CSV table of C-alpha atoms in Angstrom, one decimal:
chain,number,residue,atom,x,y,z
A,1,MET,CA,30.3,23.0,78.7
A,2,LYS,CA,27.2,21.3,77.5
A,3,ARG,CA,26.2,24.3,75.4
A,4,THR,CA,29.6,24.3,73.7
A,5,ALA,CA,29.3,20.5,73.0
A,6,LEU,CA,25.9,20.9,71.4
A,7,LEU,CA,27.0,23.8,69.2
A,8,THR,CA,30.0,21.7,68.1
A,9,ALA,CA,27.8,18.7,67.2
A,10,ALA,CA,25.4,20.8,65.3
A,11,THR,CA,28.2,22.4,63.3
A,12,LEU,CA,29.5,19.0,62.3
A,13,LEU,CA,26.1,17.5,61.4
A,14,LEU,CA,24.9,20.5,59.2
A,15,PRO,CA,27.4,19.9,56.3
A,16,ALA,CA,26.8,16.1,56.5
A,17,GLY,CA,23.0,16.6,56.2
A,18,THR,CA,23.4,19.0,53.3
A,19,ALA,CA,25.6,16.5,51.4
A,20,VAL,CA,23.1,13.7,52.0
A,21,ASN,CA,20.3,15.9,50.7
A,22,ALA,CA,22.3,16.9,47.6
A,23,LEU,CA,23.0,13.2,46.8
A,24,ALA,CA,19.4,12.3,47.1
A,25,GLN,CA,18.4,15.1,44.7
A,26,ASN,CA,21.0,14.0,42.2
A,27,ASP,CA,19.7,10.4,42.3
A,28,THR,CA,16.2,11.6,41.7
A,29,THR,CA,17.0,13.7,38.7
A,30,THR,CA,19.5,11.4,36.9
A,31,VAL,CA,17.8,8.0,37.1
A,32,PRO,CA,14.9,7.8,34.5
A,33,LYS,CA,11.7,6.0,35.2
A,34,ALA,CA,11.4,2.4,33.9
A,35,ASP,CA,8.4,3.2,31.8
A,36,THR,CA,10.1,6.2,30.2
A,37,VAL,CA,13.0,3.9,29.0
A,38,THR,CA,10.6,1.3,27.6
A,39,THR,CA,8.6,4.0,25.8
A,40,THR,CA,11.7,5.4,24.1
A,41,GLN,CA,12.9,2.1,23.0
A,42,THR,CA,9.7,0.8,21.5
A,43,ALA,CA,8.4,4.1,19.9
A,44,GLY,CA,8.1,4.1,16.1
A,45,VAL,CA,9.1,0.4,15.5
A,46,ARG,CA,7.0,-1.2,12.7
A,47,PRO,CA,6.4,-5.0,12.5
A,48,LYS,CA,8.4,-6.9,9.8
A,49,ALA,CA,5.2,-7.8,7.9
A,50,TRP,CA,1.5,-7.0,8.2
A,51,PHE,CA,-1.8,-7.8,6.3
A,52,SER,CA,-2.9,-5.1,3.8
A,53,PHE,CA,-5.2,-4.8,0.9
A,54,LEU,CA,-6.2,-2.4,-1.8
A,55,THR,CA,-9.4,-1.9,-3.8
A,56,GLU,CA,-9.5,0.2,-7.0
A,57,ILE,CA,-11.4,1.1,-10.2
A,58,ARG,CA,-9.4,1.1,-13.4
A,59,MET,CA,-10.4,2.6,-16.8
A,60,GLY,CA,-8.3,1.7,-19.9
A,61,SER,CA,-8.2,2.4,-23.6
A,62,ASP,CA,-6.4,0.5,-26.3
A,63,ILE,CA,-3.4,2.4,-27.5
A,64,LEU,CA,-3.1,0.3,-30.7
A,65,ASP,CA,-6.8,0.5,-31.6
A,66,TYR,CA,-8.3,3.6,-29.9
A,67,PRO,CA,-11.2,4.2,-29.5
A,68,LYS,CA,-12.5,0.9,-30.7
A,69,PHE,CA,-11.7,-1.0,-27.5
A,70,MET,CA,-12.0,0.2,-23.9
A,71,THR,CA,-12.1,-1.5,-20.5
A,72,PHE,CA,-13.6,-0.9,-17.0
A,73,ASP,CA,-12.3,-3.0,-14.2
A,74,TRP,CA,-12.8,-3.4,-10.4
A,75,ASN,CA,-10.0,-4.9,-8.4
A,76,VAL,CA,-9.7,-6.2,-4.9
A,77,ALA,CA,-6.2,-7.3,-3.8
A,78,PRO,CA,-5.5,-8.7,-0.3
A,79,GLY,CA,-1.9,-9.4,0.6
A,80,VAL,CA,1.1,-8.7,2.8
A,81,SER,CA,3.2,-5.6,3.1
A,82,PHE,CA,6.8,-5.7,4.5
A,83,ARG,CA,8.9,-3.1,6.4
A,84,ASN,CA,11.4,-2.8,3.5
A,85,GLY,CA,8.6,-1.4,1.2
A,86,LEU,CA,7.8,-4.6,-0.7
A,87,SER,CA,4.2,-5.9,-0.9
A,88,LEU,CA,2.8,-9.2,-2.3
A,89,ARG,CA,-0.9,-9.3,-3.2
A,90,ILE,CA,-3.4,-11.6,-5.0
A,91,PRO,CA,-5.6,-9.4,-7.2
A,92,VAL,CA,-9.1,-10.6,-8.0
A,93,GLU,CA,-10.9,-8.5,-10.7
A,94,ALA,CA,-14.2,-8.1,-12.4
A,95,VAL,CA,-13.3,-6.9,-15.9
A,96,VAL,CA,-15.5,-5.5,-18.6
A,97,GLY,CA,-14.4,-5.1,-22.2
A,98,MET,CA,-16.3,-2.7,-24.5
A,99,THR,CA,-15.9,-2.5,-28.2
A,100,LYS,CA,-17.6,-0.4,-31.0
A,101,GLU,CA,-17.6,-3.4,-33.3
A,102,SER,CA,-18.8,-6.9,-32.3
A,103,TYR,CA,-16.3,-9.7,-33.0
A,104,ASN,CA,-17.4,-13.1,-34.3
A,105,ASP,CA,-18.6,-15.2,-31.4
A,106,TYR,CA,-18.2,-12.1,-29.1
A,107,ASP,CA,-21.2,-11.2,-27.0
A,108,GLY,CA,-22.3,-8.0,-28.6
A,109,TYR,CA,-20.5,-4.8,-27.9
A,110,TYR,CA,-19.3,-5.7,-24.4
A,111,SER,CA,-18.4,-8.7,-22.4
A,112,SER,CA,-17.3,-9.5,-18.8
A,113,ASN,CA,-15.1,-11.9,-17.0
A,114,GLY,CA,-13.1,-12.4,-13.8
A,115,THR,CA,-9.3,-12.5,-13.4
A,116,LEU,CA,-7.0,-13.9,-10.8
A,117,GLY,CA,-3.3,-13.0,-10.6
A,118,LEU,CA,-0.2,-12.1,-8.6
A,119,ASN,CA,0.9,-8.5,-7.8
A,120,ILE,CA,4.3,-7.4,-6.6
A,121,GLY,CA,4.8,-3.8,-5.4
A,122,TYR,CA,7.6,-1.6,-4.1
A,123,ASP,CA,7.1,1.7,-2.2
A,124,LEU,CA,9.7,4.1,-3.6
A,125,LEU,CA,8.9,6.4,-0.6
A,126,ASN,CA,9.3,3.7,2.0
A,127,LYS,CA,10.9,5.9,4.6
A,128,SER,CA,8.2,8.6,4.4
A,129,ASN,CA,5.4,8.6,6.9
A,130,ARG,CA,3.1,10.7,4.8
A,131,TRP,CA,3.3,9.6,1.1
A,132,ARG,CA,3.5,6.4,-0.9
A,133,LEU,CA,4.7,6.0,-4.4
A,134,GLU,CA,4.3,2.3,-5.4
A,135,LEU,CA,5.6,0.6,-8.5
A,136,ASN,CA,3.5,-2.4,-9.3
A,137,ALA,CA,4.0,-5.4,-11.6
A,138,ALA,CA,1.3,-8.0,-12.0
A,139,GLY,CA,0.2,-10.8,-14.2
A,140,GLY,CA,-2.8,-13.2,-14.3
A,141,SER,CA,-5.6,-14.7,-16.4
A,142,THR,CA,-9.3,-14.8,-16.8
A,143,TYR,CA,-11.0,-18.0,-15.4
A,144,LEU,CA,-14.6,-18.0,-16.8
A,145,LYS,CA,-15.4,-19.6,-20.1
A,146,THR,CA,-16.7,-16.6,-22.0
A,147,PRO,CA,-15.6,-15.2,-25.4
A,148,TYR,CA,-13.7,-12.5,-23.4
A,149,ARG,CA,-10.7,-14.5,-22.2
A,150,PHE,CA,-7.1,-13.5,-22.0
A,151,ALA,CA,-3.9,-13.5,-20.1
A,152,TYR,CA,-2.6,-10.1,-18.9
A,153,ALA,CA,0.6,-8.4,-17.7
A,154,ASP,CA,0.5,-5.0,-15.8
A,155,LEU,CA,2.9,-2.2,-15.0
A,156,ASN,CA,1.5,0.6,-12.8
A,157,LEU,CA,2.7,3.6,-10.8
A,158,LYS,CA,0.4,4.6,-7.9
A,159,PHE,CA,0.7,7.7,-5.8
A,160,GLY,CA,-1.2,8.5,-2.6
A,161,SER,CA,-1.1,9.2,1.1
A,162,LYS,CA,-0.5,6.9,4.1
A,163,HIS,CA,-1.2,9.2,7.1
A,164,LEU,CA,-5.0,9.7,6.9
A,165,GLY,CA,-6.1,6.7,9.0
A,166,ALA,CA,-7.0,3.2,8.0
A,167,TYR,CA,-7.9,4.0,4.3
A,168,ASN,CA,-5.7,6.2,2.1
A,169,MET,CA,-6.7,7.3,-1.4
A,170,TYR,CA,-4.3,7.0,-4.4
A,171,VAL,CA,-4.3,7.6,-8.1
A,172,GLY,CA,-2.3,5.6,-10.7
A,173,LEU,CA,-1.2,5.4,-14.3
A,174,GLY,CA,-0.1,2.3,-16.1
A,175,LEU,CA,-0.1,-0.1,-19.0
A,176,ARG,CA,-1.8,-3.5,-19.4
A,177,TYR,CA,-1.0,-6.0,-22.1
A,178,LEU,CA,-3.8,-8.5,-23.1
A,179,SER,CA,-3.0,-11.8,-24.9
A,180,PRO,CA,-6.4,-13.2,-25.9
A,181,TYR,CA,-7.4,-16.8,-25.8
A,182,ASN,CA,-10.2,-16.1,-28.3
A,183,PRO,CA,-8.8,-16.2,-31.9
A,184,ASP,CA,-11.3,-13.6,-32.9
A,185,MET,CA,-9.8,-11.0,-30.5
A,186,THR,CA,-6.6,-9.2,-31.3
A,187,GLN,CA,-3.8,-8.4,-28.8
A,188,LYS,CA,-4.3,-5.2,-26.8
A,189,LEU,CA,-2.0,-2.7,-25.2
A,190,LEU,CA,-4.1,-0.5,-22.8
A,191,PHE,CA,-3.3,2.8,-21.1
A,192,ASN,CA,-4.9,2.7,-17.7
A,193,PHE,CA,-6.0,5.4,-15.2
A,194,THR,CA,-6.7,4.1,-11.6
A,195,VAL,CA,-8.4,5.5,-8.5
A,196,GLY,CA,-8.3,3.4,-5.4
A,197,PHE,CA,-7.8,3.0,-1.6
A,198,TRP,CA,-5.0,1.4,0.4
A,199,ALA,CA,-5.7,-0.2,3.7
A,200,LEU,CA,-2.3,-0.4,5.4
């Protein structure tokens, strides 16, 4: 009698234990860990804006009066980049103008000055994680009282990488228009070649 009762109880408990075990396994496999959910939600999200800057060397020659006038410039431009591909920078330049003929009141065959301006750029490959193609428009003016004084307007196209770490190299081509303050200088339209680094 006791033996029969024990066998009956065991027979009833075995399916119940199997069902509980199966439910426990299903709970374990279907509920993700909290840190997994958090990682998935936050991965790949860029801030809306961040500090960035570029530094470049630019060489130019006068299209209207080649090869009588050429330039060599060094540019540092701190600013802000935005998630939508736009950037806003303040370029500060050391500019050198070189000429084969000295102008009246012009310091020999070359002269230098500094410029301060405003630069607006847009990354045409904004959605790419590897490459950057930035169209830049800029304008500014020299600020030192030398014979080499002018206002300028720039249009440049710059191509480079953005996956090599903190600094990414680029090359660029563009045009610069110079409107001189010195009446002894003529207006200039320069074709520019640029090599530089982005820090993004």
